[in-house]
Short mmCIF file of C-alpha atoms in Angstrom, two decimals:
data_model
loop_
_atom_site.label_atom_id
_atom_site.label_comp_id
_atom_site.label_asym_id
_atom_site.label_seq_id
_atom_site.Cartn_x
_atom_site.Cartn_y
_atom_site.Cartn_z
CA UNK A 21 0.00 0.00 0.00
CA UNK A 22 0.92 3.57 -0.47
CA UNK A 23 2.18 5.36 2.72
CA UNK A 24 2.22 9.30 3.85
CA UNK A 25 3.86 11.11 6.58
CA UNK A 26 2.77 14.02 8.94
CA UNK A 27 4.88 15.48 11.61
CA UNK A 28 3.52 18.43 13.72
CA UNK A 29 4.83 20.56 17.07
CA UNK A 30 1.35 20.41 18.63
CA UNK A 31 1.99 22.84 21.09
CA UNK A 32 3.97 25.42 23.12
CA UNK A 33 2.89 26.52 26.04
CA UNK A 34 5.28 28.98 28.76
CA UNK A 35 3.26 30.66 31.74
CA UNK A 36 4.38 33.38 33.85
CA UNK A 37 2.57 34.40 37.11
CA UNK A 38 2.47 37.75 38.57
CA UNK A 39 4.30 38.12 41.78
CA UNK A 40 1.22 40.27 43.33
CA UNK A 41 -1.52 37.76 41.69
CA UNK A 42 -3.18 35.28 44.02
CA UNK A 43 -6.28 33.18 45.20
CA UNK A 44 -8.87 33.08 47.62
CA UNK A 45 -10.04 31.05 49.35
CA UNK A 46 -13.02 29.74 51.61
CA UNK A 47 -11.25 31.32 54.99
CA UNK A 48 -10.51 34.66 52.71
CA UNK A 49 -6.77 33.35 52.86
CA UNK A 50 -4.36 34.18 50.06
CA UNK A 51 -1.93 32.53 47.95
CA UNK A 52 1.07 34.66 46.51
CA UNK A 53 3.26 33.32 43.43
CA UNK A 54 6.82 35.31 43.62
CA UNK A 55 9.16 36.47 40.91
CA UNK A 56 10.71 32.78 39.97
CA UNK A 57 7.20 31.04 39.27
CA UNK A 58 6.59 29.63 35.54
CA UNK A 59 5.84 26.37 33.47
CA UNK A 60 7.30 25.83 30.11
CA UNK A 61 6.25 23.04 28.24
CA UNK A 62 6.42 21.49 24.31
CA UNK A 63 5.11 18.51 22.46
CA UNK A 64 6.10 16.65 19.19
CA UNK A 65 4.29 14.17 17.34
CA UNK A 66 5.22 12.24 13.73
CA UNK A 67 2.97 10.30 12.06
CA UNK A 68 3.96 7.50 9.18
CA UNK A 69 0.53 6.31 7.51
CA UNK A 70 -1.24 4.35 4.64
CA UNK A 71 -3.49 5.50 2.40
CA UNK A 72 -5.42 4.19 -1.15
CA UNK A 73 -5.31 0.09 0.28
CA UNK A 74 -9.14 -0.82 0.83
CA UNK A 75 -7.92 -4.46 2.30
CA UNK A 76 -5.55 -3.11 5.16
CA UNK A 77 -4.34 0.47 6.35
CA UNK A 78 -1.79 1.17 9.10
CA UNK A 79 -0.73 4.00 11.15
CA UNK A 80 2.34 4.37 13.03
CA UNK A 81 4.17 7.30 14.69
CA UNK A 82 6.08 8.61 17.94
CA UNK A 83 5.73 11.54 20.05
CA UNK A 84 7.73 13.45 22.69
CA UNK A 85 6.41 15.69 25.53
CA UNK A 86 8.54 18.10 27.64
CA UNK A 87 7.62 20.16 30.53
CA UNK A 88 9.78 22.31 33.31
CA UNK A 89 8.13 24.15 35.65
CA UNK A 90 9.38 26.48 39.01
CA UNK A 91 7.34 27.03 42.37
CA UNK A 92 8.17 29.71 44.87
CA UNK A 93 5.31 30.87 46.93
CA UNK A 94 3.43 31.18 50.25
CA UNK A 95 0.06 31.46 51.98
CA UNK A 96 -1.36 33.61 54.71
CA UNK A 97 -4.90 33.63 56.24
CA UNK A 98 -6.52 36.41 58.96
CA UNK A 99 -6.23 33.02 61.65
CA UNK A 100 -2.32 33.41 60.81
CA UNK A 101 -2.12 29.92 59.18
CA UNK A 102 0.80 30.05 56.81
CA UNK A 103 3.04 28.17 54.80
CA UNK A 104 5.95 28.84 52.28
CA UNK A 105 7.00 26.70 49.25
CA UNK A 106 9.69 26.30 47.17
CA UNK A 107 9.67 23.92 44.28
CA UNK A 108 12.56 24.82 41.74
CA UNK A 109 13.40 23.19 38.22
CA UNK A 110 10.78 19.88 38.39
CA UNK A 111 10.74 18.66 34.73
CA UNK A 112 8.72 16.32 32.92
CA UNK A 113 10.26 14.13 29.82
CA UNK A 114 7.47 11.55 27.86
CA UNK A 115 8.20 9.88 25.03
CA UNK A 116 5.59 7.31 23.27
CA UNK A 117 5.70 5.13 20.29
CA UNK A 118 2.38 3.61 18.88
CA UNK A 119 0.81 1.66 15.56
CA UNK A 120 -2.41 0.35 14.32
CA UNK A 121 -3.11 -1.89 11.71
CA UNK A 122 -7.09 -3.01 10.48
CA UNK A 123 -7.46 -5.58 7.88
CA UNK A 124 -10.99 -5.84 5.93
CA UNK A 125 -12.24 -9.34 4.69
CA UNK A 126 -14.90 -7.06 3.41
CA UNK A 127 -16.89 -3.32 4.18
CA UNK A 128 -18.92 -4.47 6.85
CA UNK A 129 -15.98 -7.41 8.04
CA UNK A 130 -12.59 -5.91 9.69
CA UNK A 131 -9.95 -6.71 12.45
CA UNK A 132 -7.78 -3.83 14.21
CA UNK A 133 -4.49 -4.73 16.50
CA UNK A 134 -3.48 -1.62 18.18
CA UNK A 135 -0.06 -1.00 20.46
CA UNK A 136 1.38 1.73 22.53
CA UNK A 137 4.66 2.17 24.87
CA UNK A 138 5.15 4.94 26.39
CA UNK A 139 8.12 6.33 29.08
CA UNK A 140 8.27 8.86 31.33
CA UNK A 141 11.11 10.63 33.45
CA UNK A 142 9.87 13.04 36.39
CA UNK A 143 12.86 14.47 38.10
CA UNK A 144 13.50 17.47 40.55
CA UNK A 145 12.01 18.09 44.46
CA UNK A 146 8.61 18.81 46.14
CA UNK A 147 7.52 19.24 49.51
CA UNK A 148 6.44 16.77 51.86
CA UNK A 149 5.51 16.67 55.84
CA UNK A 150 7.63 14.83 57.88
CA UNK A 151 7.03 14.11 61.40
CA UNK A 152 9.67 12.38 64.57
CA UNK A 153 7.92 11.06 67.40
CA UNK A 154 5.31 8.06 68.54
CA UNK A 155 2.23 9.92 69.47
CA UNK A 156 0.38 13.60 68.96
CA UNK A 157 1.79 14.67 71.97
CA UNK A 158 5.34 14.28 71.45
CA UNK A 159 5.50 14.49 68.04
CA UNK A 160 7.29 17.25 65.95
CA UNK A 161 6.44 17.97 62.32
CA UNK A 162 8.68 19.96 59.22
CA UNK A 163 8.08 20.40 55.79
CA UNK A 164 11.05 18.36 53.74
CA UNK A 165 11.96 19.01 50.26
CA UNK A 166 11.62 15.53 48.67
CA UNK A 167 13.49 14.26 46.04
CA UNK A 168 11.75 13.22 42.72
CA UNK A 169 13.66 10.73 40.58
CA UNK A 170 10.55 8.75 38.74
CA UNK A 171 10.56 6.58 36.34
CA UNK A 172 7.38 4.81 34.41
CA UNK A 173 6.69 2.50 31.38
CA UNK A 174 3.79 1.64 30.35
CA UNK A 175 2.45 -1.01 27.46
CA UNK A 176 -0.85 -1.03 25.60
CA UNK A 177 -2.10 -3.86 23.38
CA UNK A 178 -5.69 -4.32 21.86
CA UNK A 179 -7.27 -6.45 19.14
CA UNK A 180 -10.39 -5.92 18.00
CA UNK A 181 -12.48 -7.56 15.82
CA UNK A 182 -16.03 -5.82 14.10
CA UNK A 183 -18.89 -7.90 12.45
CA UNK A 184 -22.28 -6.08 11.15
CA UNK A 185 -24.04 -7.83 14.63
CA UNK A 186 -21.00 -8.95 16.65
CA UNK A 187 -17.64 -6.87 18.02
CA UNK A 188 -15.37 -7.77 20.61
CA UNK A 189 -12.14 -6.58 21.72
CA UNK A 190 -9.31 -8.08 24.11
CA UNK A 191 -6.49 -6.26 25.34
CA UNK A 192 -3.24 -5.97 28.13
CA UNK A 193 -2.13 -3.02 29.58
CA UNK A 194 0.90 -3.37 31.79
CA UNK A 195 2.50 -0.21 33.84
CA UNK A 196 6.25 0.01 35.00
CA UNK A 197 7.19 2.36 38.02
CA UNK A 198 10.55 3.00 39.17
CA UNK A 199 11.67 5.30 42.07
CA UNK A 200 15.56 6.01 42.36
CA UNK A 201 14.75 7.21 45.80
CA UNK A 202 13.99 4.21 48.68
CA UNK A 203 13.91 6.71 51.52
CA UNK A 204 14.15 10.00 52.87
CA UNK A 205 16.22 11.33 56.06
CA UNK A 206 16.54 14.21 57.86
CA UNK A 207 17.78 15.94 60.90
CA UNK A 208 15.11 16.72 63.48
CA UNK A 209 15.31 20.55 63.37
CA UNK A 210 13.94 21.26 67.40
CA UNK A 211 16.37 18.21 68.72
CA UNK A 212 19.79 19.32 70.31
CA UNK A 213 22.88 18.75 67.19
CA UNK A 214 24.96 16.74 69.75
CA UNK A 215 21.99 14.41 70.19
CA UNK A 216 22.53 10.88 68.40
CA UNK A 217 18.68 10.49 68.15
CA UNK A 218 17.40 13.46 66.10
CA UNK A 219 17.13 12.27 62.86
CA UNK A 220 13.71 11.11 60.80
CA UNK A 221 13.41 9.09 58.58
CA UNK A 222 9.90 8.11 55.93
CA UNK A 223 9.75 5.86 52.68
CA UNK A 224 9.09 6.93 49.39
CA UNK A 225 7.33 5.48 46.70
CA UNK A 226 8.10 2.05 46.11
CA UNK A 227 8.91 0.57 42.82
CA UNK A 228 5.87 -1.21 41.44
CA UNK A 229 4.43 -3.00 38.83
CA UNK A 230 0.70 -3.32 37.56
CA UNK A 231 -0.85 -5.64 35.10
CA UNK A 232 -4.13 -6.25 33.24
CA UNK A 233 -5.94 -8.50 30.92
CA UNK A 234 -9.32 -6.87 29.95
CA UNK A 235 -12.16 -7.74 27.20
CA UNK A 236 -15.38 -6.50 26.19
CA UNK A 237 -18.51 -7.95 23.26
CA UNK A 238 -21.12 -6.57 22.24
CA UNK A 239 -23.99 -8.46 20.12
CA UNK A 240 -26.81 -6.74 18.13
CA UNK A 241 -30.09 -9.41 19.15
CA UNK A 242 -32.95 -7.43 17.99
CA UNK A 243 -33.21 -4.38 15.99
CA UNK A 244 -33.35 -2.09 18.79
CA UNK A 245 -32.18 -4.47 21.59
CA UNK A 246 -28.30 -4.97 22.48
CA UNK A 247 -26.63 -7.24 24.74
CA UNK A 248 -22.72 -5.98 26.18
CA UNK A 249 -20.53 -7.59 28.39
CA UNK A 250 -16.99 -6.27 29.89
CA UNK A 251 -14.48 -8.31 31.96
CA UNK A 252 -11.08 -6.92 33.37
CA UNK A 253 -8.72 -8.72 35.49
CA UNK A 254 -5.56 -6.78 36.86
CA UNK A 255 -2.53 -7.72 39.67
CA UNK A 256 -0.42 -5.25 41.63
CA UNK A 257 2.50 -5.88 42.86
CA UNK A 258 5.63 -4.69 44.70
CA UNK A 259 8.71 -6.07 47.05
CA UNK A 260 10.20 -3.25 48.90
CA UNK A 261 11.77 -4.35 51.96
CA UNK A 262 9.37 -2.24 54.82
CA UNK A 263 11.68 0.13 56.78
CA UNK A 264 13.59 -0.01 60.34
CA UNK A 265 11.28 0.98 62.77
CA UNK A 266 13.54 3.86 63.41
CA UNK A 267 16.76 5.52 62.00
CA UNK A 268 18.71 6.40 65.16
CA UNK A 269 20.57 3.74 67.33
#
């Protein structure tokens, strides 16, 4: 069969916030972005495809998705709740490859098999609550900047079949998660330096995996009666080791 190709920047998007702009909200608190704030993102997609074949056509392409955005702020309320954040240089890289392919015995008769992977890289800090102590009384609570070091894949599959009365598809999906990061420490800001106990110490998230098997039918009885079904089984899993109940000695 003939084939064509398309390749397009979809988009291109940068935002700026005003240093003086912010947000209410239900206790007439404020949120302040400063000088610093901003997302910049881009996206690329190339498409290879068939055209003029009546018996099969095919598609099959890539894309690539970028994004880097900076968070420096705080908030302030009348009750004198407040909080401060700083979030610098968190960036976003996706990449995906995909293809389709349907086949027709005839007009009305046609199979599609469909696949997708797809990666993505997350990398740069956030903030996170940490607390050191075994109960409300005693306990002592910071705000941490967490590291961010992710890392996902993620497979699609489908086939698909289409009938004038009958269609049915069957499919896996299968997601990947890796975390660079096991755990998170830190020294307990109101404890003494000298003291051996004042650190803290909270997991991150654990590498995982996730499958599924899923399938669905549908079946034209009557003229204006339809009968559909849908199954979907799926398994998660994960073997991080749990953590010491504490860090100090």
């Amino acid at each position: 069969s003939a084939a064509g190709w398309r390749g397009d920047v979809l988009s291109y998007l940068g935002i700026g916030y005003d240093p003086h702009r912010f947000m209410d909200n239900l206790m007439h608190g404020a949120m302040f972005f400063l000088p610093g704030t901003g997302s910049k993102s881009y996206s690329n997609e190339i498409q290879l495809q068939s055209y003029g074949n009546n018996k099969f056509n095919w598609i099959a392409g890539a894309n690539y998705f970028h994004e880097k955005t900076s968070t420096l702020g705080y908030y302030h309320n009348p009750i004198n709740d407040a909080a401060m954040w700083d979030q610098p240089d968190r960036s976003t890289d996706a990449w995906s490859l995909f293809a389709q392919g349907t086949y027709s015995y005839t007009p009305r008769w046609h199979v599609t098999l469909g696949y997708r992977f797809s990666h993505e890289t997350k990398e740069g800090t956030k903030t996170i609550g940490g607390s050191i102590g075994s109960n409300f009384g005693a306990a002592t609570a910071t705000i941490l900047p967490e590291p961010v070091d992710y890392k996902t894949d993620e497979v699609e599959l489908r086939v698909s079949y289409a009938a004038p009365r009958l269609q049915a598809e069957v499919g896996y999906y299968g997601s990947f998660f890796n975390d660079e990061n096991r755990s998170l420490t830190w020294q307990n800001p109101f404890a003494d330096p000298a003291d051996a106990d004042g650190f803290g110490r909270l997991a991150l998230p654990p590498d995982n995996r996730s499958h599924q098997v899923f399938g669905s039918v549908g079946y034209d009885l009557l003229e204006h009666t339809r009968l559909t079904g849908n199954l979907a089984f799926g398994r998660m899993t994960q073997d991080e080791r749990f953590l010491p109940f504490t860090v100090n000695p």
